[in-house]
């Protein structure tokens, strides 16, 4: 049909071939030591990328302890809500996550 022909004409075959060639170099195969070289390259890049991501200043809760996280599992879909923004302000992106795990000692059974 004309619709199928028009759809086929829009496919960029040379670009697809370039993409397939690139995939052959990064997907695990005998051509690239089954991905070992690519993984080593990524680990070096990932450390810098993680640091840049974590250290970007963003608006943070700054008191993200378990008592300030409300979870409603009865809702569809389940909802998570943060409360108590008294200490909220700008901080490093990773601060809330790091602070949460730094303060988390489990739940008191009487809490």
mmCIF file with all atom_site columns, C-alpha atoms in Angstrom:
data_model
loop_
_atom_site.group_PDB
_atom_site.id
_atom_site.type_symbol
_atom_site.label_atom_id
_atom_site.label_alt_id
_atom_site.label_comp_id
_atom_site.label_asym_id
_atom_site.label_entity_id
_atom_site.label_seq_id
_atom_site.pdbx_PDB_ins_code
_atom_site.Cartn_x
_atom_site.Cartn_y
_atom_site.Cartn_z
_atom_site.occupancy
_atom_site.B_iso_or_equiv
_atom_site.pdbx_formal_charge
_atom_site.auth_seq_id
_atom_site.auth_comp_id
_atom_site.auth_asym_id
_atom_site.auth_atom_id
_atom_site.pdbx_PDB_model_num
ATOM 1   C CA . UNK A 1 1   ? 0.000  0.000   0.000  1.00 0.00 ? 1   UNK A CA 1
ATOM 2   C CA . UNK A 1 2   ? 1.004  3.639   -0.342 1.00 0.00 ? 2   UNK A CA 1
ATOM 3   C CA . UNK A 1 3   ? 1.092  4.107   3.438  1.00 0.00 ? 3   UNK A CA 1
ATOM 4   C CA . UNK A 1 4   ? 3.539  1.254   3.888  1.00 0.00 ? 4   UNK A CA 1
ATOM 5   C CA . UNK A 1 5   ? 5.687  2.523   1.041  1.00 0.00 ? 5   UNK A CA 1
ATOM 6   C CA . UNK A 1 6   ? 5.769  6.027   2.558  1.00 0.00 ? 6   UNK A CA 1
ATOM 7   C CA . UNK A 1 7   ? 6.733  4.545   5.921  1.00 0.00 ? 7   UNK A CA 1
ATOM 8   C CA . UNK A 1 8   ? 9.508  2.497   4.325  1.00 0.00 ? 8   UNK A CA 1
ATOM 9   C CA . UNK A 1 9   ? 10.818 5.547   2.456  1.00 0.00 ? 9   UNK A CA 1
ATOM 10  C CA . UNK A 1 10  ? 11.213 7.416   5.765  1.00 0.00 ? 10  UNK A CA 1
ATOM 11  C CA . UNK A 1 11  ? 13.508 4.736   7.206  1.00 0.00 ? 11  UNK A CA 1
ATOM 12  C CA . UNK A 1 12  ? 17.106 5.928   7.160  1.00 0.00 ? 12  UNK A CA 1
ATOM 13  C CA . UNK A 1 13  ? 18.890 2.697   6.182  1.00 0.00 ? 13  UNK A CA 1
ATOM 14  C CA . UNK A 1 14  ? 22.442 4.146   6.208  1.00 0.00 ? 14  UNK A CA 1
ATOM 15  C CA . UNK A 1 15  ? 21.875 5.522   9.727  1.00 0.00 ? 15  UNK A CA 1
ATOM 16  C CA . UNK A 1 16  ? 20.505 2.160   10.867 1.00 0.00 ? 16  UNK A CA 1
ATOM 17  C CA . UNK A 1 17  ? 23.608 0.428   9.512  1.00 0.00 ? 17  UNK A CA 1
ATOM 18  C CA . UNK A 1 18  ? 25.854 2.877   11.393 1.00 0.00 ? 18  UNK A CA 1
ATOM 19  C CA . UNK A 1 19  ? 23.904 2.175   14.571 1.00 0.00 ? 19  UNK A CA 1
ATOM 20  C CA . UNK A 1 20  ? 24.211 -1.594  14.077 1.00 0.00 ? 20  UNK A CA 1
ATOM 21  C CA . UNK A 1 21  ? 27.957 -1.295  13.501 1.00 0.00 ? 21  UNK A CA 1
ATOM 22  C CA . UNK A 1 22  ? 28.286 0.744   16.683 1.00 0.00 ? 22  UNK A CA 1
ATOM 23  C CA . UNK A 1 23  ? 26.226 -1.800  18.635 1.00 0.00 ? 23  UNK A CA 1
ATOM 24  C CA . UNK A 1 24  ? 28.555 -4.549  17.423 1.00 0.00 ? 24  UNK A CA 1
ATOM 25  C CA . UNK A 1 25  ? 31.453 -2.688  19.040 1.00 0.00 ? 25  UNK A CA 1
ATOM 26  C CA . UNK A 1 26  ? 29.796 -2.147  22.434 1.00 0.00 ? 26  UNK A CA 1
ATOM 27  C CA . UNK A 1 27  ? 27.651 -5.249  22.932 1.00 0.00 ? 27  UNK A CA 1
ATOM 28  C CA . UNK A 1 28  ? 29.547 -8.177  24.420 1.00 0.00 ? 28  UNK A CA 1
ATOM 29  C CA . UNK A 1 29  ? 31.160 -10.170 21.621 1.00 0.00 ? 29  UNK A CA 1
ATOM 30  C CA . UNK A 1 30  ? 34.532 -11.641 20.640 1.00 0.00 ? 30  UNK A CA 1
ATOM 31  C CA . UNK A 1 31  ? 35.199 -8.363  18.779 1.00 0.00 ? 31  UNK A CA 1
ATOM 32  C CA . UNK A 1 32  ? 35.488 -6.441  22.060 1.00 0.00 ? 32  UNK A CA 1
ATOM 33  C CA . UNK A 1 33  ? 36.610 -9.030  24.632 1.00 0.00 ? 33  UNK A CA 1
ATOM 34  C CA . UNK A 1 34  ? 32.948 -9.686  25.442 1.00 0.00 ? 34  UNK A CA 1
ATOM 35  C CA . UNK A 1 35  ? 32.443 -6.120  26.643 1.00 0.00 ? 35  UNK A CA 1
ATOM 36  C CA . UNK A 1 36  ? 35.327 -6.042  29.143 1.00 0.00 ? 36  UNK A CA 1
ATOM 37  C CA . UNK A 1 37  ? 37.083 -3.111  27.442 1.00 0.00 ? 37  UNK A CA 1
ATOM 38  C CA . UNK A 1 38  ? 33.876 -1.078  27.262 1.00 0.00 ? 38  UNK A CA 1
ATOM 39  C CA . UNK A 1 39  ? 33.068 -1.764  30.930 1.00 0.00 ? 39  UNK A CA 1
ATOM 40  C CA . UNK A 1 40  ? 36.545 -0.586  31.967 1.00 0.00 ? 40  UNK A CA 1
ATOM 41  C CA . UNK A 1 41  ? 36.100 2.615   29.944 1.00 0.00 ? 41  UNK A CA 1
ATOM 42  C CA . UNK A 1 42  ? 32.669 3.249   31.479 1.00 0.00 ? 42  UNK A CA 1
ATOM 43  C CA . UNK A 1 43  ? 33.873 2.772   35.052 1.00 0.00 ? 43  UNK A CA 1
ATOM 44  C CA . UNK A 1 44  ? 36.349 5.622   34.672 1.00 0.00 ? 44  UNK A CA 1
ATOM 45  C CA . UNK A 1 45  ? 33.706 7.865   33.122 1.00 0.00 ? 45  UNK A CA 1
ATOM 46  C CA . UNK A 1 46  ? 31.008 6.828   35.598 1.00 0.00 ? 46  UNK A CA 1
ATOM 47  C CA . UNK A 1 47  ? 32.965 7.978   38.646 1.00 0.00 ? 47  UNK A CA 1
ATOM 48  C CA . UNK A 1 48  ? 33.291 11.501  37.285 1.00 0.00 ? 48  UNK A CA 1
ATOM 49  C CA . UNK A 1 49  ? 29.708 11.548  36.054 1.00 0.00 ? 49  UNK A CA 1
ATOM 50  C CA . UNK A 1 50  ? 28.439 10.360  39.447 1.00 0.00 ? 50  UNK A CA 1
ATOM 51  C CA . UNK A 1 51  ? 30.406 13.060  41.248 1.00 0.00 ? 51  UNK A CA 1
ATOM 52  C CA . UNK A 1 52  ? 29.134 15.770  38.896 1.00 0.00 ? 52  UNK A CA 1
ATOM 53  C CA . UNK A 1 53  ? 25.568 14.497  39.328 1.00 0.00 ? 53  UNK A CA 1
ATOM 54  C CA . UNK A 1 54  ? 25.777 14.239  43.136 1.00 0.00 ? 54  UNK A CA 1
ATOM 55  C CA . UNK A 1 55  ? 27.383 17.643  43.663 1.00 0.00 ? 55  UNK A CA 1
ATOM 56  C CA . UNK A 1 56  ? 24.945 19.721  41.618 1.00 0.00 ? 56  UNK A CA 1
ATOM 57  C CA . UNK A 1 57  ? 23.102 22.200  43.893 1.00 0.00 ? 57  UNK A CA 1
ATOM 58  C CA . UNK A 1 58  ? 19.332 21.566  43.914 1.00 0.00 ? 58  UNK A CA 1
ATOM 59  C CA . UNK A 1 59  ? 16.381 22.246  46.220 1.00 0.00 ? 59  UNK A CA 1
ATOM 60  C CA . UNK A 1 60  ? 16.527 19.630  49.008 1.00 0.00 ? 60  UNK A CA 1
ATOM 61  C CA . UNK A 1 61  ? 14.304 18.601  51.891 1.00 0.00 ? 61  UNK A CA 1
ATOM 62  C CA . UNK A 1 62  ? 17.348 18.501  54.246 1.00 0.00 ? 62  UNK A CA 1
ATOM 63  C CA . UNK A 1 63  ? 15.496 16.432  56.887 1.00 0.00 ? 63  UNK A CA 1
ATOM 64  C CA . UNK A 1 64  ? 14.524 13.307  54.992 1.00 0.00 ? 64  UNK A CA 1
ATOM 65  C CA . UNK A 1 65  ? 14.159 10.927  57.930 1.00 0.00 ? 65  UNK A CA 1
ATOM 66  C CA . UNK A 1 66  ? 11.597 8.110   58.028 1.00 0.00 ? 66  UNK A CA 1
ATOM 67  C CA . UNK A 1 67  ? 9.118  10.196  60.038 1.00 0.00 ? 67  UNK A CA 1
ATOM 68  C CA . UNK A 1 68  ? 8.938  12.743  57.214 1.00 0.00 ? 68  UNK A CA 1
ATOM 69  C CA . UNK A 1 69  ? 8.099  10.190  54.513 1.00 0.00 ? 69  UNK A CA 1
ATOM 70  C CA . UNK A 1 70  ? 4.457  9.107   54.327 1.00 0.00 ? 70  UNK A CA 1
ATOM 71  C CA . UNK A 1 71  ? 3.568  6.101   52.181 1.00 0.00 ? 71  UNK A CA 1
ATOM 72  C CA . UNK A 1 72  ? -0.036 5.272   51.299 1.00 0.00 ? 72  UNK A CA 1
ATOM 73  C CA . UNK A 1 73  ? -0.005 1.705   49.993 1.00 0.00 ? 73  UNK A CA 1
ATOM 74  C CA . UNK A 1 74  ? -3.814 1.611   49.856 1.00 0.00 ? 74  UNK A CA 1
ATOM 75  C CA . UNK A 1 75  ? -3.865 4.220   47.079 1.00 0.00 ? 75  UNK A CA 1
ATOM 76  C CA . UNK A 1 76  ? -3.835 3.120   43.440 1.00 0.00 ? 76  UNK A CA 1
ATOM 77  C CA . UNK A 1 77  ? -1.081 3.579   42.478 1.00 0.00 ? 77  UNK A CA 1
ATOM 78  C CA . UNK A 1 78  ? 0.645  3.720   45.896 1.00 0.00 ? 78  UNK A CA 1
ATOM 79  C CA . UNK A 1 79  ? 1.647  7.266   46.922 1.00 0.00 ? 79  UNK A CA 1
ATOM 80  C CA . UNK A 1 80  ? 4.690  8.629   48.694 1.00 0.00 ? 80  UNK A CA 1
ATOM 81  C CA . UNK A 1 81  ? 4.516  12.088  50.243 1.00 0.00 ? 81  UNK A CA 1
ATOM 82  C CA . UNK A 1 82  ? 7.200  14.152  51.975 1.00 0.00 ? 82  UNK A CA 1
ATOM 83  C CA . UNK A 1 83  ? 6.245  16.378  54.913 1.00 0.00 ? 83  UNK A CA 1
ATOM 84  C CA . UNK A 1 84  ? 7.966  18.889  57.244 1.00 0.00 ? 84  UNK A CA 1
ATOM 85  C CA . UNK A 1 85  ? 9.906  21.218  54.972 1.00 0.00 ? 85  UNK A CA 1
ATOM 86  C CA . UNK A 1 86  ? 11.213 23.329  57.888 1.00 0.00 ? 86  UNK A CA 1
ATOM 87  C CA . UNK A 1 87  ? 14.856 22.792  56.895 1.00 0.00 ? 87  UNK A CA 1
ATOM 88  C CA . UNK A 1 88  ? 14.315 22.778  53.120 1.00 0.00 ? 88  UNK A CA 1
ATOM 89  C CA . UNK A 1 89  ? 16.707 24.755  50.959 1.00 0.00 ? 89  UNK A CA 1
ATOM 90  C CA . UNK A 1 90  ? 19.476 24.403  48.420 1.00 0.00 ? 90  UNK A CA 1
ATOM 91  C CA . UNK A 1 91  ? 22.053 21.697  48.978 1.00 0.00 ? 91  UNK A CA 1
ATOM 92  C CA . UNK A 1 92  ? 23.996 19.112  47.002 1.00 0.00 ? 92  UNK A CA 1
ATOM 93  C CA . UNK A 1 93  ? 21.769 16.695  45.091 1.00 0.00 ? 93  UNK A CA 1
ATOM 94  C CA . UNK A 1 94  ? 23.064 13.648  46.990 1.00 0.00 ? 94  UNK A CA 1
ATOM 95  C CA . UNK A 1 95  ? 22.580 15.215  50.440 1.00 0.00 ? 95  UNK A CA 1
ATOM 96  C CA . UNK A 1 96  ? 19.032 13.990  51.092 1.00 0.00 ? 96  UNK A CA 1
ATOM 97  C CA . UNK A 1 97  ? 19.855 10.407  50.136 1.00 0.00 ? 97  UNK A CA 1
ATOM 98  C CA . UNK A 1 98  ? 23.112 10.364  52.109 1.00 0.00 ? 98  UNK A CA 1
ATOM 99  C CA . UNK A 1 99  ? 21.525 12.039  55.144 1.00 0.00 ? 99  UNK A CA 1
ATOM 100 C CA . UNK A 1 100 ? 18.602 9.609   55.119 1.00 0.00 ? 100 UNK A CA 1
ATOM 101 C CA . UNK A 1 101 ? 20.879 6.569   55.258 1.00 0.00 ? 101 UNK A CA 1
ATOM 102 C CA . UNK A 1 102 ? 23.180 8.256   57.760 1.00 0.00 ? 102 UNK A CA 1
ATOM 103 C CA . UNK A 1 103 ? 20.230 8.733   60.159 1.00 0.00 ? 103 UNK A CA 1
ATOM 104 C CA . UNK A 1 104 ? 18.387 5.499   59.402 1.00 0.00 ? 104 UNK A CA 1
ATOM 105 C CA . UNK A 1 105 ? 18.728 2.998   62.254 1.00 0.00 ? 105 UNK A CA 1
ATOM 106 C CA . UNK A 1 106 ? 15.568 1.043   61.587 1.00 0.00 ? 106 UNK A CA 1
ATOM 107 C CA . UNK A 1 107 ? 12.118 1.705   62.968 1.00 0.00 ? 107 UNK A CA 1
ATOM 108 C CA . UNK A 1 108 ? 11.432 1.740   66.680 1.00 0.00 ? 108 UNK A CA 1
ATOM 109 C CA . UNK A 1 109 ? 8.795  -0.923  67.334 1.00 0.00 ? 109 UNK A CA 1
ATOM 110 C CA . UNK A 1 110 ? 6.712  1.607   69.334 1.00 0.00 ? 110 UNK A CA 1
ATOM 111 C CA . UNK A 1 111 ? 7.013  4.456   66.840 1.00 0.00 ? 111 UNK A CA 1
#
